[in-house]
């Protein structure tokens, strides 16, 4: 689905599309990193993690928190980019209709 959206946008606005694949790839990598961290936490067990005071588990929790914070920021940026693209597409449609 994303690929079709990017292809459509690339035809309508190639200038905007220069950064879009990079952003999409960054979001994908971040989602994969968060999934790996959550999987590692699940394997170690929630109760075991809270009972364990070692530096390794604290470091893992910090990394997960950092990844979630970065994901939230990127999600916000993606929303802004989406809004701008929608406005640009609508303006292009108006220009093409004239």
mmCIF file of N, CA, C and O in Angstrom:
data_model
loop_
_atom_site.group_PDB
_atom_site.id
_atom_site.type_symbol
_atom_site.label_atom_id
_atom_site.label_comp_id
_atom_site.label_asym_id
_atom_site.label_seq_id
_atom_site.Cartn_x
_atom_site.Cartn_y
_atom_site.Cartn_z
ATOM 1 N N UNK A 1 0.822 -1.192 0.000
ATOM 2 C CA UNK A 1 0.000 0.000 0.000
ATOM 3 C C UNK A 1 0.866 1.255 0.000
ATOM 4 O O UNK A 1 0.627 2.172 -0.746
ATOM 5 N N UNK A 2 1.900 1.275 0.888
ATOM 6 C CA UNK A 2 2.789 2.434 0.929
ATOM 7 C C UNK A 2 3.451 2.659 -0.413
ATOM 8 O O UNK A 2 3.592 3.779 -0.862
ATOM 9 N N UNK A 3 3.860 1.555 -1.034
ATOM 10 C CA UNK A 3 4.564 1.667 -2.299
ATOM 11 C C UNK A 3 3.675 2.329 -3.344
ATOM 12 O O UNK A 3 4.127 3.194 -4.094
ATOM 13 N N UNK A 4 2.410 1.959 -3.387
ATOM 14 C CA UNK A 4 1.483 2.570 -4.333
ATOM 15 C C UNK A 4 1.305 4.048 -4.051
ATOM 16 O O UNK A 4 1.236 4.867 -4.967
ATOM 17 N N UNK A 5 1.226 4.399 -2.776
ATOM 18 C CA UNK A 5 1.082 5.815 -2.409
ATOM 19 C C UNK A 5 2.303 6.593 -2.861
ATOM 20 O O UNK A 5 2.197 7.659 -3.456
ATOM 21 N N UNK A 6 3.486 6.054 -2.581
ATOM 22 C CA UNK A 6 4.718 6.747 -2.984
ATOM 23 C C UNK A 6 4.794 6.888 -4.498
ATOM 24 O O UNK A 6 5.230 7.916 -5.011
ATOM 25 N N UNK A 7 4.397 5.856 -5.229
ATOM 26 C CA UNK A 7 4.434 5.932 -6.691
ATOM 27 C C UNK A 7 3.498 7.016 -7.197
ATOM 28 O O UNK A 7 3.841 7.782 -8.094
ATOM 29 N N UNK A 8 2.305 7.097 -6.620
ATOM 30 C CA UNK A 8 1.336 8.116 -7.013
ATOM 31 C C UNK A 8 1.875 9.511 -6.714
ATOM 32 O O UNK A 8 1.786 10.419 -7.535
ATOM 33 N N UNK A 9 2.433 9.681 -5.533
ATOM 34 C CA UNK A 9 2.978 10.985 -5.161
ATOM 35 C C UNK A 9 4.176 11.358 -6.026
ATOM 36 O O UNK A 9 4.361 12.527 -6.363
ATOM 37 N N UNK A 10 4.984 10.389 -6.374
ATOM 38 C CA UNK A 10 6.166 10.651 -7.196
ATOM 39 C C UNK A 10 5.759 11.189 -8.562
ATOM 40 O O UNK A 10 6.423 12.063 -9.115
ATOM 41 N N UNK A 11 4.664 10.674 -9.099
ATOM 42 C CA UNK A 11 4.201 11.169 -10.400
ATOM 43 C C UNK A 11 3.694 12.599 -10.283
ATOM 44 O O UNK A 11 3.906 13.418 -11.169
ATOM 45 N N UNK A 12 3.010 12.911 -9.189
ATOM 46 C CA UNK A 12 2.390 14.214 -9.043
ATOM 47 C C UNK A 12 3.349 15.284 -8.540
ATOM 48 O O UNK A 12 3.199 16.450 -8.863
ATOM 49 N N UNK A 13 4.315 14.909 -7.714
ATOM 50 C CA UNK A 13 5.206 15.904 -7.126
ATOM 51 C C UNK A 13 6.589 15.307 -6.885
ATOM 52 O O UNK A 13 6.943 14.973 -5.765
ATOM 53 N N UNK A 14 7.418 15.196 -7.924
ATOM 54 C CA UNK A 14 8.740 14.571 -7.757
ATOM 55 C C UNK A 14 9.660 15.329 -6.813
ATOM 56 O O UNK A 14 10.496 14.737 -6.167
ATOM 57 N N UNK A 15 9.485 16.638 -6.681
ATOM 58 C CA UNK A 15 10.368 17.411 -5.790
ATOM 59 C C UNK A 15 10.145 17.007 -4.344
ATOM 60 O O UNK A 15 11.082 16.806 -3.578
ATOM 61 N N UNK A 16 8.899 16.857 -3.938
ATOM 62 C CA UNK A 16 8.574 16.483 -2.557
ATOM 63 C C UNK A 16 9.066 15.077 -2.259
ATOM 64 O O UNK A 16 9.431 14.756 -1.142
ATOM 65 N N UNK A 17 9.095 14.243 -3.251
ATOM 66 C CA UNK A 17 9.392 12.826 -3.044
ATOM 67 C C UNK A 17 10.869 12.543 -2.776
ATOM 68 O O UNK A 17 11.220 11.432 -2.438
ATOM 69 N N UNK A 18 11.749 13.530 -2.895
ATOM 70 C CA UNK A 18 13.172 13.278 -2.668
ATOM 71 C C UNK A 18 13.438 12.725 -1.276
ATOM 72 O O UNK A 18 14.237 11.834 -1.093
ATOM 73 N N UNK A 19 12.746 13.255 -0.259
ATOM 74 C CA UNK A 19 12.994 12.843 1.118
ATOM 75 C C UNK A 19 12.028 11.773 1.603
ATOM 76 O O UNK A 19 12.276 11.147 2.623
ATOM 77 N N UNK A 20 10.954 11.533 0.903
ATOM 78 C CA UNK A 20 9.933 10.605 1.376
ATOM 79 C C UNK A 20 10.448 9.179 1.547
ATOM 80 O O UNK A 20 10.179 8.565 2.586
ATOM 81 N N UNK A 21 11.183 8.602 0.593
ATOM 82 C CA UNK A 21 11.670 7.227 0.814
ATOM 83 C C UNK A 21 12.597 7.127 2.015
ATOM 84 O O UNK A 21 12.564 6.141 2.745
ATOM 85 N N UNK A 22 13.407 8.146 2.253
ATOM 86 C CA UNK A 22 14.310 8.135 3.400
ATOM 87 C C UNK A 22 13.510 8.123 4.700
ATOM 88 O O UNK A 22 13.815 7.363 5.617
ATOM 89 N N UNK A 23 12.486 8.931 4.774
ATOM 90 C CA UNK A 23 11.632 8.971 5.957
ATOM 91 C C UNK A 23 10.910 7.649 6.146
ATOM 92 O O UNK A 23 10.847 7.116 7.251
ATOM 93 N N UNK A 24 10.405 7.095 5.070
ATOM 94 C CA UNK A 24 9.698 5.816 5.140
ATOM 95 C C UNK A 24 10.637 4.705 5.606
ATOM 96 O O UNK A 24 10.270 3.891 6.452
ATOM 97 N N UNK A 25 11.868 4.700 5.092
ATOM 98 C CA UNK A 25 12.833 3.687 5.501
ATOM 99 C C UNK A 25 13.208 3.863 6.970
ATOM 100 O O UNK A 25 13.342 2.882 7.701
ATOM 101 N N UNK A 26 13.354 5.104 7.417
ATOM 102 C CA UNK A 26 13.693 5.357 8.825
ATOM 103 C C UNK A 26 12.574 4.883 9.741
ATOM 104 O O UNK A 26 12.832 4.263 10.779
ATOM 105 N N UNK A 27 11.343 5.148 9.360
ATOM 106 C CA UNK A 27 10.206 4.685 10.169
ATOM 107 C C UNK A 27 10.153 3.159 10.222
ATOM 108 O O UNK A 27 9.868 2.583 11.270
ATOM 109 N N UNK A 28 10.424 2.526 9.102
ATOM 110 C CA UNK A 28 10.415 1.063 9.058
ATOM 111 C C UNK A 28 11.509 0.490 9.957
ATOM 112 O O UNK A 28 11.281 -0.443 10.723
ATOM 113 N N UNK A 29 12.719 1.051 9.875
ATOM 114 C CA UNK A 29 13.817 0.571 10.727
ATOM 115 C C UNK A 29 13.505 0.783 12.201
ATOM 116 O O UNK A 29 13.777 -0.070 13.032
ATOM 117 N N UNK A 30 12.919 1.926 12.511
ATOM 118 C CA UNK A 30 12.568 2.213 13.900
ATOM 119 C C UNK A 30 11.504 1.246 14.407
ATOM 120 O O UNK A 30 11.610 0.727 15.516
ATOM 121 N N UNK A 31 10.498 0.970 13.605
ATOM 122 C CA UNK A 31 9.458 0.019 14.007
ATOM 123 C C UNK A 31 10.054 -1.364 14.243
ATOM 124 O O UNK A 31 9.689 -2.062 15.195
ATOM 125 N N UNK A 32 10.995 -1.760 13.389
ATOM 126 C CA UNK A 32 11.657 -3.057 13.566
ATOM 127 C C UNK A 32 12.487 -3.079 14.851
ATOM 128 O O UNK A 32 12.493 -4.083 15.568
ATOM 129 N N UNK A 33 13.178 -1.977 15.143
ATOM 130 C CA UNK A 33 13.990 -1.913 16.368
ATOM 131 C C UNK A 33 13.103 -1.995 17.611
ATOM 132 O O UNK A 33 13.431 -2.707 18.567
ATOM 133 N N UNK A 34 11.993 -1.292 17.590
ATOM 134 C CA UNK A 34 11.066 -1.344 18.734
ATOM 135 C C UNK A 34 10.525 -2.761 18.895
ATOM 136 O O UNK A 34 10.444 -3.278 20.018
ATOM 137 N N UNK A 35 10.189 -3.408 17.800
ATOM 138 C CA UNK A 35 9.682 -4.786 17.864
ATOM 139 C C UNK A 35 10.735 -5.727 18.449
ATOM 140 O O UNK A 35 10.418 -6.595 19.274
ATOM 141 N N UNK A 36 12.004 -5.545 18.047
ATOM 142 C CA UNK A 36 13.077 -6.399 18.596
ATOM 143 C C UNK A 36 13.250 -6.163 20.097
ATOM 144 O O UNK A 36 13.418 -7.110 20.864
ATOM 145 N N UNK A 37 13.201 -4.900 20.505
ATOM 146 C CA UNK A 37 13.340 -4.594 21.933
ATOM 147 C C UNK A 37 12.181 -5.168 22.739
ATOM 148 O O UNK A 37 12.386 -5.741 23.816
ATOM 149 N N UNK A 38 10.967 -5.019 22.225
ATOM 150 C CA UNK A 38 9.814 -5.568 22.934
ATOM 151 C C UNK A 38 9.879 -7.088 23.002
ATOM 152 O O UNK A 38 9.536 -7.695 24.012
ATOM 153 N N UNK A 39 10.366 -7.702 21.940
ATOM 154 C CA UNK A 39 10.515 -9.152 21.917
ATOM 155 C C UNK A 39 11.549 -9.601 22.955
ATOM 156 O O UNK A 39 11.346 -10.591 23.669
ATOM 157 N N UNK A 40 12.652 -8.855 23.040
ATOM 158 C CA UNK A 40 13.685 -9.188 24.027
ATOM 159 C C UNK A 40 13.142 -9.050 25.440
ATOM 160 O O UNK A 40 13.414 -9.890 26.309
ATOM 161 N N UNK A 41 12.367 -8.006 25.670
ATOM 162 C CA UNK A 41 11.755 -7.833 26.991
ATOM 163 C C UNK A 41 10.798 -8.980 27.309
ATOM 164 O O UNK A 41 10.757 -9.479 28.431
ATOM 165 N N UNK A 42 10.018 -9.389 26.324
ATOM 166 C CA UNK A 42 9.058 -10.476 26.535
ATOM 167 C C UNK A 42 9.788 -11.783 26.848
ATOM 168 O O UNK A 42 9.358 -12.555 27.712
ATOM 169 N N UNK A 43 10.894 -12.039 26.160
ATOM 170 C CA UNK A 43 11.665 -13.273 26.411
ATOM 171 C C UNK A 43 12.229 -13.290 27.829
ATOM 172 O O UNK A 43 12.304 -14.323 28.466
ATOM 173 N N UNK A 44 12.625 -12.136 28.306
ATOM 174 C CA UNK A 44 13.200 -12.068 29.651
ATOM 175 C C UNK A 44 12.113 -12.114 30.710
ATOM 176 O O UNK A 44 12.386 -12.417 31.860
ATOM 177 N N UNK A 45 10.903 -11.815 30.329
ATOM 178 C CA UNK A 45 9.776 -11.863 31.264
ATOM 179 C C UNK A 45 9.613 -10.558 32.015
ATOM 180 O O UNK A 45 10.575 -10.018 32.542
ATOM 181 N N UNK A 46 8.400 -10.047 32.043
ATOM 182 C CA UNK A 46 8.120 -8.777 32.709
ATOM 183 C C UNK A 46 8.455 -8.808 34.185
ATOM 184 O O UNK A 46 9.054 -7.890 34.725
ATOM 185 N N UNK A 47 8.070 -9.874 34.876
ATOM 186 C CA UNK A 47 8.333 -9.974 36.310
ATOM 187 C C UNK A 47 9.831 -10.093 36.571
ATOM 188 O O UNK A 47 10.356 -9.475 37.505
ATOM 189 N N UNK A 48 10.505 -10.873 35.734
ATOM 190 C CA UNK A 48 11.946 -11.044 35.910
ATOM 191 C C UNK A 48 12.670 -9.729 35.683
ATOM 192 O O UNK A 48 13.635 -9.420 36.378
ATOM 193 N N UNK A 49 12.172 -8.939 34.730
ATOM 194 C CA UNK A 49 12.815 -7.661 34.448
ATOM 195 C C UNK A 49 12.685 -6.716 35.630
ATOM 196 O O UNK A 49 13.637 -6.052 36.013
ATOM 197 N N UNK A 50 11.491 -6.642 36.217
ATOM 198 C CA UNK A 50 11.313 -5.733 37.348
ATOM 199 C C UNK A 50 12.067 -6.239 38.577
ATOM 200 O O UNK A 50 12.500 -5.438 39.408
ATOM 201 N N UNK A 51 12.232 -7.542 38.728
ATOM 202 C CA UNK A 51 12.952 -8.091 39.867
ATOM 203 C C UNK A 51 14.462 -7.944 39.683
ATOM 204 O O UNK A 51 15.210 -7.874 40.652
ATOM 205 N N UNK A 52 14.886 -7.905 38.449
ATOM 206 C CA UNK A 52 16.312 -7.833 38.146
ATOM 207 C C UNK A 52 16.788 -6.390 38.238
ATOM 208 O O UNK A 52 16.204 -5.496 37.657
ATOM 209 N N UNK A 53 17.848 -6.150 38.978
ATOM 210 C CA UNK A 53 18.316 -4.785 39.178
ATOM 211 C C UNK A 53 19.580 -4.528 38.366
ATOM 212 O O UNK A 53 20.109 -3.429 38.374
ATOM 213 N N UNK A 54 20.024 -5.502 37.627
ATOM 214 C CA UNK A 54 21.279 -5.390 36.882
ATOM 215 C C UNK A 54 21.285 -4.261 35.879
ATOM 216 O O UNK A 54 20.253 -3.784 35.429
ATOM 217 N N UNK A 55 22.461 -3.806 35.540
ATOM 218 C CA UNK A 55 22.640 -2.709 34.592
ATOM 219 C C UNK A 55 22.134 -3.078 33.201
ATOM 220 O O UNK A 55 21.619 -2.227 32.494
ATOM 221 N N UNK A 56 22.236 -4.338 32.828
ATOM 222 C CA UNK A 56 21.789 -4.776 31.500
ATOM 223 C C UNK A 56 20.315 -4.536 31.274
ATOM 224 O O UNK A 56 19.912 -4.031 30.226
ATOM 225 N N UNK A 57 19.483 -4.875 32.257
ATOM 226 C CA UNK A 57 18.043 -4.696 32.084
ATOM 227 C C UNK A 57 17.665 -3.218 32.110
ATOM 228 O O UNK A 57 16.781 -2.789 31.376
ATOM 229 N N UNK A 58 18.345 -2.437 32.924
ATOM 230 C CA UNK A 58 18.081 -0.998 32.971
ATOM 231 C C UNK A 58 18.480 -0.348 31.646
ATOM 232 O O UNK A 58 17.776 0.521 31.134
ATOM 233 N N UNK A 59 19.586 -0.786 31.102
ATOM 234 C CA UNK A 59 20.049 -0.261 29.816
ATOM 235 C C UNK A 59 19.066 -0.629 28.701
ATOM 236 O O UNK A 59 18.753 0.195 27.837
ATOM 237 N N UNK A 60 18.579 -1.849 28.740
ATOM 238 C CA UNK A 60 17.599 -2.291 27.747
ATOM 239 C C UNK A 60 16.317 -1.478 27.857
ATOM 240 O O UNK A 60 15.750 -1.055 26.845
ATOM 241 N N UNK A 61 15.871 -1.206 29.065
ATOM 242 C CA UNK A 61 14.667 -0.398 29.260
ATOM 243 C C UNK A 61 14.872 1.022 28.752
ATOM 244 O O UNK A 61 13.997 1.596 28.123
ATOM 245 N N UNK A 62 16.052 1.598 29.006
ATOM 246 C CA UNK A 62 16.356 2.943 28.500
ATOM 247 C C UNK A 62 16.352 2.956 26.976
ATOM 248 O O UNK A 62 15.834 3.885 26.361
ATOM 249 N N UNK A 63 16.938 1.923 26.376
ATOM 250 C CA UNK A 63 16.966 1.849 24.911
ATOM 251 C C UNK A 63 15.550 1.755 24.352
ATOM 252 O O UNK A 63 15.228 2.387 23.338
ATOM 253 N N UNK A 64 14.702 0.962 25.004
ATOM 254 C CA UNK A 64 13.313 0.845 24.569
ATOM 255 C C UNK A 64 12.591 2.181 24.707
ATOM 256 O O UNK A 64 11.880 2.612 23.793
ATOM 257 N N UNK A 65 12.786 2.864 25.824
ATOM 258 C CA UNK A 65 12.164 4.174 26.030
ATOM 259 C C UNK A 65 12.633 5.176 24.977
ATOM 260 O O UNK A 65 11.836 5.940 24.435
ATOM 261 N N UNK A 66 13.938 5.156 24.694
ATOM 262 C CA UNK A 66 14.483 6.059 23.673
ATOM 263 C C UNK A 66 13.893 5.753 22.300
ATOM 264 O O UNK A 66 13.535 6.667 21.555
ATOM 265 N N UNK A 67 13.784 4.468 21.976
ATOM 266 C CA UNK A 67 13.225 4.075 20.674
ATOM 267 C C UNK A 67 11.767 4.501 20.564
ATOM 268 O O UNK A 67 11.329 4.989 19.521
ATOM 269 N N UNK A 68 11.028 4.339 21.642
ATOM 270 C CA UNK A 68 9.618 4.765 21.623
ATOM 271 C C UNK A 68 9.505 6.279 21.461
ATOM 272 O O UNK A 68 8.638 6.771 20.749
ATOM 273 N N UNK A 69 10.360 7.024 22.129
ATOM 274 C CA UNK A 69 10.339 8.487 22.013
ATOM 275 C C UNK A 69 10.672 8.916 20.585
ATOM 276 O O UNK A 69 10.015 9.792 20.016
ATOM 277 N N UNK A 70 11.683 8.277 19.998
ATOM 278 C CA UNK A 70 12.052 8.603 18.614
ATOM 279 C C UNK A 70 10.924 8.228 17.653
ATOM 280 O O UNK A 70 10.619 8.977 16.729
ATOM 281 N N UNK A 71 10.290 7.108 17.896
ATOM 282 C CA UNK A 71 9.165 6.684 17.062
ATOM 283 C C UNK A 71 8.024 7.704 17.144
ATOM 284 O O UNK A 71 7.423 8.052 16.127
ATOM 285 N N UNK A 72 7.765 8.212 18.335
ATOM 286 C CA UNK A 72 6.710 9.216 18.510
ATOM 287 C C UNK A 72 7.042 10.486 17.733
ATOM 288 O O UNK A 72 6.181 11.068 17.067
ATOM 289 N N UNK A 73 8.305 10.916 17.798
ATOM 290 C CA UNK A 73 8.724 12.107 17.054
ATOM 291 C C UNK A 73 8.575 11.887 15.553
ATOM 292 O O UNK A 73 8.076 12.754 14.837
ATOM 293 N N UNK A 74 9.031 10.732 15.076
ATOM 294 C CA UNK A 74 8.933 10.440 13.643
ATOM 295 C C UNK A 74 7.484 10.322 13.198
ATOM 296 O O UNK A 74 7.130 10.732 12.099
ATOM 297 N N UNK A 75 6.638 9.788 14.051
ATOM 298 C CA UNK A 75 5.213 9.715 13.720
ATOM 299 C C UNK A 75 4.626 11.108 13.563
ATOM 300 O O UNK A 75 3.815 11.356 12.664
ATOM 301 N N UNK A 76 5.034 12.019 14.431
ATOM 302 C CA UNK A 76 4.563 13.398 14.343
ATOM 303 C C UNK A 76 5.036 14.043 13.037
ATOM 304 O O UNK A 76 4.265 14.694 12.334
ATOM 305 N N UNK A 77 6.305 13.834 12.710
ATOM 306 C CA UNK A 77 6.846 14.388 11.468
ATOM 307 C C UNK A 77 6.120 13.791 10.264
ATOM 308 O O UNK A 77 5.786 14.508 9.318
ATOM 309 N N UNK A 78 5.854 12.502 10.321
ATOM 310 C CA UNK A 78 5.138 11.855 9.228
ATOM 311 C C UNK A 78 3.753 12.466 9.046
ATOM 312 O O UNK A 78 3.310 12.690 7.917
ATOM 313 N N UNK A 79 3.086 12.770 10.144
ATOM 314 C CA UNK A 79 1.776 13.405 10.066
ATOM 315 C C UNK A 79 1.857 14.767 9.409
ATOM 316 O O UNK A 79 1.016 15.111 8.564
ATOM 317 N N UNK A 80 2.873 15.544 9.777
ATOM 318 C CA UNK A 80 3.048 16.867 9.172
ATOM 319 C C UNK A 80 3.352 16.752 7.680
ATOM 320 O O UNK A 80 2.800 17.506 6.871
ATOM 321 N N UNK A 81 4.219 15.820 7.323
ATOM 322 C CA UNK A 81 4.550 15.607 5.915
ATOM 323 C C UNK A 81 3.302 15.191 5.147
ATOM 324 O O UNK A 81 3.042 15.678 4.044
ATOM 325 N N UNK A 82 2.516 14.332 5.739
ATOM 326 C CA UNK A 82 1.283 13.884 5.093
ATOM 327 C C UNK A 82 0.334 15.049 4.849
ATOM 328 O O UNK A 82 -0.249 15.173 3.763
ATOM 329 N N UNK A 83 0.186 15.918 5.838
ATOM 330 C CA UNK A 83 -0.682 17.089 5.677
ATOM 331 C C UNK A 83 -0.172 17.993 4.562
ATOM 332 O O UNK A 83 -0.948 18.476 3.734
ATOM 333 N N UNK A 84 1.123 18.213 4.532
ATOM 334 C CA UNK A 84 1.699 19.083 3.501
ATOM 335 C C UNK A 84 1.530 18.468 2.115
ATOM 336 O O UNK A 84 1.250 19.178 1.153
ATOM 337 N N UNK A 85 1.730 17.158 2.040
ATOM 338 C CA UNK A 85 1.536 16.493 0.750
ATOM 339 C C UNK A 85 0.089 16.592 0.295
ATOM 340 O O UNK A 85 -0.179 16.843 -0.884
ATOM 341 N N UNK A 86 -0.838 16.409 1.213
ATOM 342 C CA UNK A 86 -2.256 16.529 0.868
ATOM 343 C C UNK A 86 -2.565 17.922 0.339
ATOM 344 O O UNK A 86 -3.263 18.074 -0.671
ATOM 345 N N UNK A 87 -2.033 18.953 1.013
ATOM 346 C CA UNK A 87 -2.271 20.322 0.552
ATOM 347 C C UNK A 87 -1.662 20.554 -0.828
ATOM 348 O O UNK A 87 -2.285 21.162 -1.700
ATOM 349 N N UNK A 88 -0.454 20.041 -1.034
ATOM 350 C CA UNK A 88 0.208 20.206 -2.325
ATOM 351 C C UNK A 88 -0.561 19.490 -3.420
ATOM 352 O O UNK A 88 -0.756 20.037 -4.511
ATOM 353 N N UNK A 89 -1.011 18.292 -3.144
ATOM 354 C CA UNK A 89 -1.782 17.528 -4.132
ATOM 355 C C UNK A 89 -3.071 18.265 -4.471
ATOM 356 O O UNK A 89 -3.439 18.378 -5.651
ATOM 357 N N UNK A 90 -3.739 18.782 -3.460
ATOM 358 C CA UNK A 90 -4.976 19.527 -3.709
ATOM 359 C C UNK A 90 -4.714 20.779 -4.539
ATOM 360 O O UNK A 90 -5.496 21.098 -5.439
ATOM 361 N N UNK A 91 -3.621 21.482 -4.255
ATOM 362 C CA UNK A 91 -3.283 22.665 -5.063
ATOM 363 C C UNK A 91 -2.987 22.270 -6.498
ATOM 364 O O UNK A 91 -3.395 22.952 -7.438
ATOM 365 N N UNK A 92 -2.258 21.174 -6.671
ATOM 366 C CA UNK A 92 -1.950 20.703 -8.029
ATOM 367 C C UNK A 92 -3.224 20.331 -8.780
ATOM 368 O O UNK A 92 -3.363 20.628 -9.969
ATOM 369 N N UNK A 93 -4.150 19.694 -8.096
ATOM 370 C CA UNK A 93 -5.413 19.351 -8.734
ATOM 371 C C UNK A 93 -6.157 20.600 -9.185
ATOM 372 O O UNK A 93 -6.722 20.634 -10.280
ATOM 373 N N UNK A 94 -6.168 21.615 -8.328
ATOM 374 C CA UNK A 94 -6.829 22.879 -8.695
ATOM 375 C C UNK A 94 -6.167 23.526 -9.900
ATOM 376 O O UNK A 94 -6.845 24.029 -10.800
ATOM 377 N N UNK A 95 -4.855 23.525 -9.914
ATOM 378 C CA UNK A 95 -4.117 24.115 -11.045
ATOM 379 C C UNK A 95 -4.413 23.328 -12.329
ATOM 380 O O UNK A 95 -4.631 23.923 -13.387
ATOM 381 N N UNK A 96 -4.424 22.020 -12.231
ATOM 382 C CA UNK A 96 -4.663 21.189 -13.414
ATOM 383 C C UNK A 96 -6.092 21.310 -13.935
ATOM 384 O O UNK A 96 -6.344 21.127 -15.120
ATOM 385 N N UNK A 97 -7.025 21.612 -13.050
ATOM 386 C CA UNK A 97 -8.425 21.766 -13.456
ATOM 387 C C UNK A 97 -8.647 23.052 -14.235
ATOM 388 O O UNK A 97 -9.581 23.142 -15.016
ATOM 389 N N UNK A 98 -7.806 24.050 -14.009
ATOM 390 C CA UNK A 98 -7.988 25.349 -14.665
ATOM 391 C C UNK A 98 -7.578 25.334 -16.103
ATOM 392 O O UNK A 98 -7.031 24.640 -16.723
#
